[in-house]
Coordinates of C-alpha atoms in Angstrom, one line a residue:
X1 CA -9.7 -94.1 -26.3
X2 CA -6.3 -92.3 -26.4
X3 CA -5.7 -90.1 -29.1
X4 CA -2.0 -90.5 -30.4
X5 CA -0.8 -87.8 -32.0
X6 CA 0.9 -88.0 -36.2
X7 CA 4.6 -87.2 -34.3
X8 CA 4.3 -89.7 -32.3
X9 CA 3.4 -92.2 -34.7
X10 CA 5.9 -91.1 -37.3
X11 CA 8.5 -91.7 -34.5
X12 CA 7.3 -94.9 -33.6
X13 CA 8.1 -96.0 -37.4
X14 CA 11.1 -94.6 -37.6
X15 CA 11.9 -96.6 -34.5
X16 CA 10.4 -99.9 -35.6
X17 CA 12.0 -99.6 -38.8
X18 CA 15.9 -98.4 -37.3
X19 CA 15.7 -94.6 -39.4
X20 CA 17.6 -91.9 -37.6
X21 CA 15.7 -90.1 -35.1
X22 CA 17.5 -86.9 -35.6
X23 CA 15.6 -85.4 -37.8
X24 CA 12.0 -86.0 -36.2
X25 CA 11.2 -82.7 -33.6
X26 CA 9.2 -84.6 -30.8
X27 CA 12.2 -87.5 -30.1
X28 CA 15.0 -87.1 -28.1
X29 CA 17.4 -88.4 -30.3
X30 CA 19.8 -88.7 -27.8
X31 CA 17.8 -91.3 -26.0
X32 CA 18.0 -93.9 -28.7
X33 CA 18.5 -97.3 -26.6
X34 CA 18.1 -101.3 -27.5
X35 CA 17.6 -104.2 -25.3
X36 CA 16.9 -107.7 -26.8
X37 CA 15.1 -106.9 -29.6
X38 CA 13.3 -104.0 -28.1
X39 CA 13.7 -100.4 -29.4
X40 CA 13.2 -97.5 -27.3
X41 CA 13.5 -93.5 -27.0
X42 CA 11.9 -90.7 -25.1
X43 CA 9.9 -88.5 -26.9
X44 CA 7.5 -85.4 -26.5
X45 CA 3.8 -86.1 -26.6
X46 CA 2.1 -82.7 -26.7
X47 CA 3.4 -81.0 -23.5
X48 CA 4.5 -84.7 -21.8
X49 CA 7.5 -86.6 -21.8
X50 CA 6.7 -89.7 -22.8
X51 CA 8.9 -93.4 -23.4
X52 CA 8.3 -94.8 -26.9
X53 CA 9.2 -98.3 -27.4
X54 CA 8.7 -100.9 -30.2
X55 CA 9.7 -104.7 -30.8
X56 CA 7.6 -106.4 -28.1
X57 CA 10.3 -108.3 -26.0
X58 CA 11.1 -108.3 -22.1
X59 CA 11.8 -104.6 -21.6
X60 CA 8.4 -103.8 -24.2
X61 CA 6.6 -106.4 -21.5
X62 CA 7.6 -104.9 -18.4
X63 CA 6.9 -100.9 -19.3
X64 CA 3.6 -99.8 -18.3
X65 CA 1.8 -97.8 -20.8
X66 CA -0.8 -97.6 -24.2
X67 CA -0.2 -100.1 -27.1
X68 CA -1.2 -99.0 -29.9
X69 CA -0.6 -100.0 -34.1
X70 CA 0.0 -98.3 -37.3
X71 CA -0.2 -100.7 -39.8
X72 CA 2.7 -103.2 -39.5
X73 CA 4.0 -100.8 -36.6
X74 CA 3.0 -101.6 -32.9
X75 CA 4.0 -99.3 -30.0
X76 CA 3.5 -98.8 -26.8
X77 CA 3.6 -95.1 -25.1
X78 CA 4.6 -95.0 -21.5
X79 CA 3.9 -92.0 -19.1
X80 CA 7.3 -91.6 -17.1
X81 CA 6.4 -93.2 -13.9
X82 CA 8.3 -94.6 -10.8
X83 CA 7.2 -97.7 -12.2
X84 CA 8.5 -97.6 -15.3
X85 CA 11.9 -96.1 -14.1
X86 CA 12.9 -99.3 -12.2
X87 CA 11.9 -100.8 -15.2
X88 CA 14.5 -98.8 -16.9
X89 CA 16.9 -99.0 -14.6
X90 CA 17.0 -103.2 -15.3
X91 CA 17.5 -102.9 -18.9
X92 CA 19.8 -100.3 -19.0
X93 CA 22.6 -100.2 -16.2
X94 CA 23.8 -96.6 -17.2
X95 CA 20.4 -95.3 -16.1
X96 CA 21.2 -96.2 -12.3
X97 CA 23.2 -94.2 -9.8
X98 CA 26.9 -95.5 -8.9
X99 CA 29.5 -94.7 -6.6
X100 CA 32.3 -92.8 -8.3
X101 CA 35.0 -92.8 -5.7
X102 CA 37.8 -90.3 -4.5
X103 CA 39.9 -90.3 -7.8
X104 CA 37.3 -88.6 -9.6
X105 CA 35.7 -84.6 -9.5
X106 CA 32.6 -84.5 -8.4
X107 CA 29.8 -81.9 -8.5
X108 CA 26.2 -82.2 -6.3
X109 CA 23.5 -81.0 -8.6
X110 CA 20.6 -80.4 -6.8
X111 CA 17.6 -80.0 -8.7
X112 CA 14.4 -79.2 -6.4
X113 CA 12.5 -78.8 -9.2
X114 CA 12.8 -82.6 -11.1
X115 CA 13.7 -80.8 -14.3
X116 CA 16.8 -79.3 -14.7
X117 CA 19.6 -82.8 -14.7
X118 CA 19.2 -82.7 -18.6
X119 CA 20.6 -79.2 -18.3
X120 CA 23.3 -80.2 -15.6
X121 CA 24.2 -83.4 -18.5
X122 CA 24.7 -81.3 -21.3
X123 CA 27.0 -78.9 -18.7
X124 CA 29.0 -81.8 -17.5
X125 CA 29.4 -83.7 -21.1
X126 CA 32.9 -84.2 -21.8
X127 CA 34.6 -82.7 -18.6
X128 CA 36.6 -84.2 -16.6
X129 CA 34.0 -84.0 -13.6
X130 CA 31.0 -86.4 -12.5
X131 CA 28.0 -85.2 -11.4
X132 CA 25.8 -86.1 -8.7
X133 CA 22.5 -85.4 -9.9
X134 CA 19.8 -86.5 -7.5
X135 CA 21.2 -85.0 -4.4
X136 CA 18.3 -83.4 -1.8
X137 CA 18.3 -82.9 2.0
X138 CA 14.9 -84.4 3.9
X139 CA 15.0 -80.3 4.1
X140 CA 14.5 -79.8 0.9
X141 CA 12.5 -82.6 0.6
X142 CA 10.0 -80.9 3.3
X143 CA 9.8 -77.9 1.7
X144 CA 9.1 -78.6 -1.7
X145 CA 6.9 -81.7 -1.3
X146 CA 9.1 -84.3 -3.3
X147 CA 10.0 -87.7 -2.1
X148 CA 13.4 -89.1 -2.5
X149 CA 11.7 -91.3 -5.3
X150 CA 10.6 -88.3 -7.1
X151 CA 14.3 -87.1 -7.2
X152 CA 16.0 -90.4 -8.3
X153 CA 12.8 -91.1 -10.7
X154 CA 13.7 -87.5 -12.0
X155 CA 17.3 -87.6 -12.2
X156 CA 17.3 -91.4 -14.0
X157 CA 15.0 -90.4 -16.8
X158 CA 16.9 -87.5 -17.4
X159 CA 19.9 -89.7 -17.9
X160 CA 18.4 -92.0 -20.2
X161 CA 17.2 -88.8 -22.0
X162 CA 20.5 -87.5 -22.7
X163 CA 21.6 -90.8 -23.3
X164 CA 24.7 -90.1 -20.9
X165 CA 26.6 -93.2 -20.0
X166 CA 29.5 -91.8 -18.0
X167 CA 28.2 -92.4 -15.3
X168 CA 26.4 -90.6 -12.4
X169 CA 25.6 -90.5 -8.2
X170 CA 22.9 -90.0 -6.0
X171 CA 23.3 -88.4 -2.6
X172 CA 21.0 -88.5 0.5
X173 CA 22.3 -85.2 1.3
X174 CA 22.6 -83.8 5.1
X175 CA 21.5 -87.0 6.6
X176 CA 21.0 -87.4 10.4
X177 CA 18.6 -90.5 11.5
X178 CA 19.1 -93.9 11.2
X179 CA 15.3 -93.9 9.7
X180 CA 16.0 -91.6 6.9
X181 CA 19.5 -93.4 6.2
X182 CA 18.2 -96.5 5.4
X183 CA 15.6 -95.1 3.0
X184 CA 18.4 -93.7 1.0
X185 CA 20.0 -96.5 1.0
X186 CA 17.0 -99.2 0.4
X187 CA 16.1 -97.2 -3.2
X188 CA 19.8 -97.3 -4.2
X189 CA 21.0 -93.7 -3.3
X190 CA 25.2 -94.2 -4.3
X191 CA 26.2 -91.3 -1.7
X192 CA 25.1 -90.7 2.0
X193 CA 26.2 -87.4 3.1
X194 CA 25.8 -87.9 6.9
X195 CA 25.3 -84.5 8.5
X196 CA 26.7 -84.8 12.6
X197 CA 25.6 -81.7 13.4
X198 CA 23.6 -82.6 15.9
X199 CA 26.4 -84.4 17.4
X200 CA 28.6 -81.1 17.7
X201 CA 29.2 -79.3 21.4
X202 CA 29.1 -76.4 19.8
X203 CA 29.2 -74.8 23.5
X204 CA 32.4 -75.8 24.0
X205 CA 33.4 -74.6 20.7
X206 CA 33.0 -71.2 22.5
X207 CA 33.4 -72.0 26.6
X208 CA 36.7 -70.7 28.1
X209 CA 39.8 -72.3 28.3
X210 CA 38.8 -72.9 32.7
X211 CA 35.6 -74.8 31.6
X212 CA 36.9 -76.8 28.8
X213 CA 39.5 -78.0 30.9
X214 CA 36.8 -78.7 34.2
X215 CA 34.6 -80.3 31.6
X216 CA 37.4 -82.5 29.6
X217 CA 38.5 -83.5 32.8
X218 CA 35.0 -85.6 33.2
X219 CA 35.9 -87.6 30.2
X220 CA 36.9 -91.1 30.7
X221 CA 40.0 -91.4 32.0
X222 CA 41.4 -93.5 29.3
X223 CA 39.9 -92.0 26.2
X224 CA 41.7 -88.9 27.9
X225 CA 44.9 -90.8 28.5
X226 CA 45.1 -92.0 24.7
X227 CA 45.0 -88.8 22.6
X228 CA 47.3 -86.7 25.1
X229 CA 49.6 -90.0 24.1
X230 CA 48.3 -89.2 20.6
X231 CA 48.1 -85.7 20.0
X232 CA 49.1 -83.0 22.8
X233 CA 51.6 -80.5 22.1
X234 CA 52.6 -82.9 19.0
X235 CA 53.4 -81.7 15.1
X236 CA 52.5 -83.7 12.5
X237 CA 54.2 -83.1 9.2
X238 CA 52.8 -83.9 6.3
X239 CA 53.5 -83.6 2.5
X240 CA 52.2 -79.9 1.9
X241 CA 51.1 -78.7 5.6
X242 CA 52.7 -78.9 9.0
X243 CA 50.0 -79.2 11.6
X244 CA 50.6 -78.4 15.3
X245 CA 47.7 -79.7 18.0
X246 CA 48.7 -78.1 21.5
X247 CA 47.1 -79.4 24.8
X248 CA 44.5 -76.8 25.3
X249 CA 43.2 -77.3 21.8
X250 CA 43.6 -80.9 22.3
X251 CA 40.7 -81.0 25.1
X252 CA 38.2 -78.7 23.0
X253 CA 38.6 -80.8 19.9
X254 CA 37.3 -83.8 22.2
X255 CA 34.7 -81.9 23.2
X256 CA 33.7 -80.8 20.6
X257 CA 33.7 -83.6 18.1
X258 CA 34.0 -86.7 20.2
X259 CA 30.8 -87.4 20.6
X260 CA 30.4 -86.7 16.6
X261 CA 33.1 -88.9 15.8
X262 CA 31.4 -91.9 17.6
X263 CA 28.2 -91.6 15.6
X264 CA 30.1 -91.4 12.6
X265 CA 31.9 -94.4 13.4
X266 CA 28.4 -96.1 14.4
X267 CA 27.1 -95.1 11.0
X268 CA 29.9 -96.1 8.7
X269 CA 30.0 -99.6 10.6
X270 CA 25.9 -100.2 10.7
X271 CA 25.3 -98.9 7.3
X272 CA 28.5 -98.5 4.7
X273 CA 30.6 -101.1 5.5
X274 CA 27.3 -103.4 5.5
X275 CA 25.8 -102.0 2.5
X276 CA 27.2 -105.0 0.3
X277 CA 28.1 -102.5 -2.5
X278 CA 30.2 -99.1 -3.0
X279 CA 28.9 -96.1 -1.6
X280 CA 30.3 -92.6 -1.3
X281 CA 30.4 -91.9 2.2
X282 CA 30.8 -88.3 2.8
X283 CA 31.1 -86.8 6.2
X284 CA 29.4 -83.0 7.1
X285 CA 31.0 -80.9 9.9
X286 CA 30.0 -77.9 8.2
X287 CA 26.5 -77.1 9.4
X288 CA 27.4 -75.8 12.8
X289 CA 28.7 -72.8 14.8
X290 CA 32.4 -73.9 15.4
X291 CA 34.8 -73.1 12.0
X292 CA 36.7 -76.2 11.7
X293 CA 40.3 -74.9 12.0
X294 CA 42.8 -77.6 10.2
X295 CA 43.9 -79.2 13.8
X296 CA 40.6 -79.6 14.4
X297 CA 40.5 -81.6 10.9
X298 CA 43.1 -83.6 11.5
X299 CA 42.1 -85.0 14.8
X300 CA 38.9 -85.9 13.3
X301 CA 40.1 -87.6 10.8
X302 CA 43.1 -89.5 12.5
X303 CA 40.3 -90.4 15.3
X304 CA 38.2 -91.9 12.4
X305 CA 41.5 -93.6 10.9
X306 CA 42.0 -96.0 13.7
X307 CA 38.5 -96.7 13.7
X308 CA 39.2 -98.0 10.3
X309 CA 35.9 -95.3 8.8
X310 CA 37.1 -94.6 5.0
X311 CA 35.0 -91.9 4.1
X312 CA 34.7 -90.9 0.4
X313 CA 35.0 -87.3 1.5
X314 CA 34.5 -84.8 3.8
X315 CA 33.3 -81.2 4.3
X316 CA 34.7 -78.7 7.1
X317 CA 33.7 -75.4 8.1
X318 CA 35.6 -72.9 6.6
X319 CA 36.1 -70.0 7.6
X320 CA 34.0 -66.7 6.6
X321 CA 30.8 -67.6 5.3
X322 CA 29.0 -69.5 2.8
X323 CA 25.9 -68.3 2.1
X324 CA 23.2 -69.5 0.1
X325 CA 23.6 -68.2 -3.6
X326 CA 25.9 -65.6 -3.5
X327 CA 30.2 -65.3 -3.1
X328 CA 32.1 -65.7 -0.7
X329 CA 32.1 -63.5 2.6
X330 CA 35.3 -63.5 4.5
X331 CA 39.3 -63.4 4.2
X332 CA 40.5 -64.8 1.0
X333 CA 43.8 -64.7 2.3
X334 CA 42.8 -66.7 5.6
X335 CA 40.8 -69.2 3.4
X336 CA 43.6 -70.2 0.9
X337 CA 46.2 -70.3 3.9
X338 CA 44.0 -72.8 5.8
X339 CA 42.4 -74.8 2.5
X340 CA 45.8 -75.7 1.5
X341 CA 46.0 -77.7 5.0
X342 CA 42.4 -78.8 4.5
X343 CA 43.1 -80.6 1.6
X344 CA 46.9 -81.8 2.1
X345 CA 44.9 -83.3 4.8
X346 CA 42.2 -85.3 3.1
X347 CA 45.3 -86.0 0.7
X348 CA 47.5 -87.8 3.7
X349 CA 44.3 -89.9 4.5
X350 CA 43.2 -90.2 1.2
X351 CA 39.6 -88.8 0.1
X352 CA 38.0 -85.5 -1.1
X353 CA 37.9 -82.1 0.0
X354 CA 33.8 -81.4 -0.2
X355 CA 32.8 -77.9 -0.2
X356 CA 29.2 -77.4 0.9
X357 CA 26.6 -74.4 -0.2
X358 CA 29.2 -74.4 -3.4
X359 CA 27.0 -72.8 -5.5
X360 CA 28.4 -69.0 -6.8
X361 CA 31.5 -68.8 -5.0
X362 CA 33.3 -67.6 -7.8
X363 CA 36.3 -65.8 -5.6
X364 CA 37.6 -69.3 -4.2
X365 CA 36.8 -71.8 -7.0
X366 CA 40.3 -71.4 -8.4
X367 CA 41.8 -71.9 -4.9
X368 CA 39.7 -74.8 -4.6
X369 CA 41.1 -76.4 -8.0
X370 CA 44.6 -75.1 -7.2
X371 CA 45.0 -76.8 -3.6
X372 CA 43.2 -80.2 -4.5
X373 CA 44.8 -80.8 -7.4
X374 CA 41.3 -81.0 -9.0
X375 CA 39.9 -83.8 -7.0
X376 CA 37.5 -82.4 -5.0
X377 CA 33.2 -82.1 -4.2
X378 CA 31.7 -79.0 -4.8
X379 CA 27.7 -78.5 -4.2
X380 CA 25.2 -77.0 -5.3
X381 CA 21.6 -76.8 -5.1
X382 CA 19.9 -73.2 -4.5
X383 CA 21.7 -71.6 -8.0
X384 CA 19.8 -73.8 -10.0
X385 CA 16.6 -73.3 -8.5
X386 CA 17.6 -69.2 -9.5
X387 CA 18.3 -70.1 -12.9
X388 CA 15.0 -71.3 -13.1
X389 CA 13.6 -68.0 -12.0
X390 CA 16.1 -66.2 -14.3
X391 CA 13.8 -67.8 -17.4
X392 CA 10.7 -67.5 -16.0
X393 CA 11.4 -64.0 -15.5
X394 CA 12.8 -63.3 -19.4
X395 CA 9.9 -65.4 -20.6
X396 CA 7.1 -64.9 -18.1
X397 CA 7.2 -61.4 -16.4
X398 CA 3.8 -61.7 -15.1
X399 CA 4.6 -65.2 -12.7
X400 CA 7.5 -64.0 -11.8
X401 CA 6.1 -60.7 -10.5
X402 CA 3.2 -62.5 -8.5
X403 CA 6.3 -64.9 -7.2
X404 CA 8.6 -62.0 -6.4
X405 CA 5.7 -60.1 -4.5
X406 CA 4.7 -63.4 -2.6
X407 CA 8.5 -63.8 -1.4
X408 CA 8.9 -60.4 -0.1
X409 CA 6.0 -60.8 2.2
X410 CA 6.9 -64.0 3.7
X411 CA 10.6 -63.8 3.5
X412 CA 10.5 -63.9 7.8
X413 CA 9.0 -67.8 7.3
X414 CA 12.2 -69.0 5.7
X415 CA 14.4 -66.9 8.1
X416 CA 13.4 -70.2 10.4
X417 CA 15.4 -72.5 8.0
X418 CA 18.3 -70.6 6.6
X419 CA 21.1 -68.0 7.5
X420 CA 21.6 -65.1 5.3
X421 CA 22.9 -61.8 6.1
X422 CA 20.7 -60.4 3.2
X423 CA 19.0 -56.5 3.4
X424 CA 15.6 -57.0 1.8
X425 CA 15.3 -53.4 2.0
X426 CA 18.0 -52.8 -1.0
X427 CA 15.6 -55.0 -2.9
X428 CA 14.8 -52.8 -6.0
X429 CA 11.0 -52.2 -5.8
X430 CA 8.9 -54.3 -8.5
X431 CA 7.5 -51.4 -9.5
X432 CA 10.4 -49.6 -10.8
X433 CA 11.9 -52.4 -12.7
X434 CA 10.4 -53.0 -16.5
X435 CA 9.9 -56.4 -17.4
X436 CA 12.9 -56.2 -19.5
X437 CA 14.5 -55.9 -16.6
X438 CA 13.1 -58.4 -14.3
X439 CA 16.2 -61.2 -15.0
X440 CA 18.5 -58.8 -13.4
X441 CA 17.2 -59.5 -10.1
X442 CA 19.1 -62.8 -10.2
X443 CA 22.4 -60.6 -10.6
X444 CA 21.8 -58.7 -7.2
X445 CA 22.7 -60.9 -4.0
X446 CA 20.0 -59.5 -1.8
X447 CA 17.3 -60.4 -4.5
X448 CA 18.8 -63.7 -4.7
X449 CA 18.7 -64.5 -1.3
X450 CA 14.8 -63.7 -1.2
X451 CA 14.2 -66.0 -4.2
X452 CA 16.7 -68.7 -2.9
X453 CA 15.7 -69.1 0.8
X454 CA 11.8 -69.0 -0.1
X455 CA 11.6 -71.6 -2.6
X456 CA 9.9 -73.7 -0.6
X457 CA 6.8 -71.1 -0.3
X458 CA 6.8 -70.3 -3.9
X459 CA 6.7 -74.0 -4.7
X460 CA 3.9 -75.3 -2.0
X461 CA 1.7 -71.6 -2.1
X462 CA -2.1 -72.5 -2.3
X463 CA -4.9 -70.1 -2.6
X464 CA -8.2 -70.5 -0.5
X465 CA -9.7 -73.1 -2.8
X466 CA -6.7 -75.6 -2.4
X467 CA -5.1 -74.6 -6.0
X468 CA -1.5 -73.9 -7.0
X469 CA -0.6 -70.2 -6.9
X470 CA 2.5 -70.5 -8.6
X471 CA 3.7 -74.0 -9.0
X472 CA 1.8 -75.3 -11.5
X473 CA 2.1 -72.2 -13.9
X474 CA 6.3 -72.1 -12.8
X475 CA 6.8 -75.8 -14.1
X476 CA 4.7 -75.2 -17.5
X477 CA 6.8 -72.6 -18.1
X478 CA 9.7 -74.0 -17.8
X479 CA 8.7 -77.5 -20.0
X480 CA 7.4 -75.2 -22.5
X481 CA 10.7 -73.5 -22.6
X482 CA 13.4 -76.3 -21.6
X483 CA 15.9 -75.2 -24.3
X484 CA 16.0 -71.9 -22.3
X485 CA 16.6 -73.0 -18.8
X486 CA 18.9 -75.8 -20.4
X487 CA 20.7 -73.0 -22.0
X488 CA 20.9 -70.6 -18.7
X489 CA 22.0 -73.8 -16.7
X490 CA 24.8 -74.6 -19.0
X491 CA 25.7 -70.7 -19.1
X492 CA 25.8 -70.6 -15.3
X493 CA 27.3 -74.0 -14.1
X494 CA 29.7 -74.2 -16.7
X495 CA 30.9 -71.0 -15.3
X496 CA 31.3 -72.5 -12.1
X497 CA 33.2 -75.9 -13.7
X498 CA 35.6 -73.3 -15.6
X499 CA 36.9 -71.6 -12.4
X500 CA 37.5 -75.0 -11.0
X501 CA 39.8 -76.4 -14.1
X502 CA 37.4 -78.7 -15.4

């Protein structure tokens, strides 16, 4: 028998009989939907999010979950499953990722933890920005255990519990296999961020000017004969940027992306223009040893012009670094002379600047907003995962310890997946830090890196029986104290959206 709880059944009248919500502490007013003559809202049974609905229609059929009465009132209380979030998604259209297009600001949201898009809602409300909410790399994925129908379930319900009807996208982020493509796209992922990495010669990115040439010269003859005709020793003038491709460069660029700019072209044909409905088709030349210099940008995207590849947007290299959770490591100067060419070039051809590892980069978000006119992509994904060790720290000093101390001992493991020029040894020691002081770790870049680039640890850690060492304890926390990370996720990422004019 399942023991229902007074709040849930004084929401479940309240529902039934159309009283506001508002006042009752275990309903997510917000939530407040009707389809056909059902009623429905999300609401907080004990520890759990639960769906309440009343009225016993198509949408009250389909939900899985316990019916129960109270007098005239019958209810049925649905545990948030996979199941019942494609139920969801028929009813309520707003509750479903969509495309939003190159017109529109866009920022990636990645949440590797399922519970921080209310957070990210509540930051975007009202701005003139979209966010992309369920957006995870089969990295990340990896790492931390999830599947992508854990991140869209997570990301949908969230919606539907902040009642946001703006609208919203999900990104297969950093994607590189046909396999892992088409499971983006079979469970209705509205953005494929194709990653051709892997497709890069980054060795001629670095080869002298005598072996590019002896190499380039083993390309087929026509392919060769076409962009000289094209490009070599040409200027290109465009509204905002004048961009100059000499001969030399000419026959690295081919080298270096030609083979890239085939498989994107194999992609966009096989998949996007196929797909039967709008998707955001960003293009990743970011991850890879070879800064993309603007020429090197232009031929790209001219190559994949008379291909007839639209892409939604797409992300160079810049130059200096981007590293995982902290600002911006290079030449300002440098950066804003050659983002004002990156972006009057995805201007002449018509989609979005994307800036990848986005999150923190305080120093260039006003370039960023200044140069694209405010239409751009910005992600992020690691600072959110850091503002949920921010709370846990304030509110649980004892986890975050254990967590802390864990990281610092296995920091070489995630070395293997991500480049960070951190000193671990700068790290103040645990020991001389109070708990009072234990959020401040999340101010000082080198204890940022260590948190950021070991999440994956934290989250899958298991002591010698099998159990949790941190993960279960880390995600109680944080239900039990949502208003706080909501709060430090609004703090943080609205600093971000302020410094990029939105």
């Amino acid at each position: 028998m399942v023991t229902v709880t007074n709040e849930v059944i004084a929401a479940a009248k309240a529902l039934a009989a159309g009283a506001p919500l508002e006042g009752l502490a275990n309903v997510y007013a917000a939530s407040f939907a009707a389809s056909g003559g059902d009623k429905i809202a999300m609401v907080k049974d004990g520890s759990e999010r639960k769906l309440l609905v009343v009225g016993g229609g198509a949408l009250y059929a389909a939900l899985e979950g316990n019916e129960a009465a109270e007098g005239n009132t019958r209810y049925k209380l649905c545990p948030l499953t996979h199941a019942n979030r494609l139920a969801l998604n028929d009813a309520f259209e707003y509750t479903k990722p969509r495309a939003i297009g190159t017109r529109m600001a866009t920022i990636g949201l990645g949440d590797r933890l399922g519970l921080a898009s209310s957070g990210h809602i509540k930051t975007v409300a009202g701005k003139n920005v979209r966010p992309i909410l369920a957006q995870q790399s089969i990295r990340e994925l990896t790492l931390t255990g999830r599947t992508y129908e854990d991140v869209l379930d997570a990301a949908s319900y969230a919606v539907f519990q902040e009642g946001y009807r703006d609208g919203w996208g999900a990104d297969g982020d950093h994607l590189k296999t046909t396999q892992d493509i088409e499971y983006a796209l079979r469970l209705g992922f509205s953005m494929l961020t194709l990653d051709a990495s892997e497709h890069i010669d980054n060795a001629a990115g670095s080869a002298s000017d005598e072996e590019v040439a002896r190499r380039y010269a083993e390309l087929d003859a026509a392919y060769r004969e076409r962009i000289e005709n094209e490009y070599a020793d040409r200027t290109f003038d465009i509204a905002g940027a004048s961009i100059e491709v000499g001969r030399t460069a000419l026959q690295r660029y081919a080298l270096v992306y030609g083979e890239a700019v085939r498989f994107m072209v194999d992609i966009y044909r096989t998949y996007i223009a196929t797909a039967g409905r709008a998707i955001d088709f960003e293009i990743s030349i970011d991850e890879t040893a070879t800064p993309t210099d603007p020429a090197a940008h232009w031929f790209v995207a001219n190559e994949l012009k008379r291909e007839g590849v639209a892409p939604y947007s797409m992300a160079p290299r810049f130059c200096g670094e981007f590293q995982k959770g902290i600002d911006y490591i290079g030449d300002i100067d440098q950066f804003e002379r050659e983002l004002s060419v990156h972006a009057a070039i995805c201007d002449h051809f018509g989609y979005k600047l994307s800036v990848h590892s986005g999150s923190d980069k305080f120093s260039v978000f006003p370039l960023v907003a200044k140069y694209t006119n405010g239409r751009f992509h910005l992600k992020t994904a690691g600072t959110n995962w850091l503002e949920a060790v921010r709370t846990v720290a304030r509110v649980n000093p004892s986890l975050y310890r254990r967590m802390h101390e864990y990281a610092a001992a296995h920091v070489e493991e995630a070395l293997k997946y991500y480049h960070v020029t951190a000193d671990f040894g700068k790290v103040k020691p645990l020991a001389e830090a109070s708990d009072a002081e234990l959020p401040e770790y999340m101010n000082e870049d080198n204890a940022r890196q260590l948190i950021h680039i070991t999440y994956g640890l934290l989250l899958t850690a298991k002591d010698e029986t099998g159990a949790s060492l941190f993960k279960d304890e880390f995600y109680a926390t944080l239900r039990d104290r949502e208003n706080d990370y909501e709060a430090a996720l609004i703090s943080h990422i609205g600093r971000h959206l302020d410094l990029l004019g939105k």
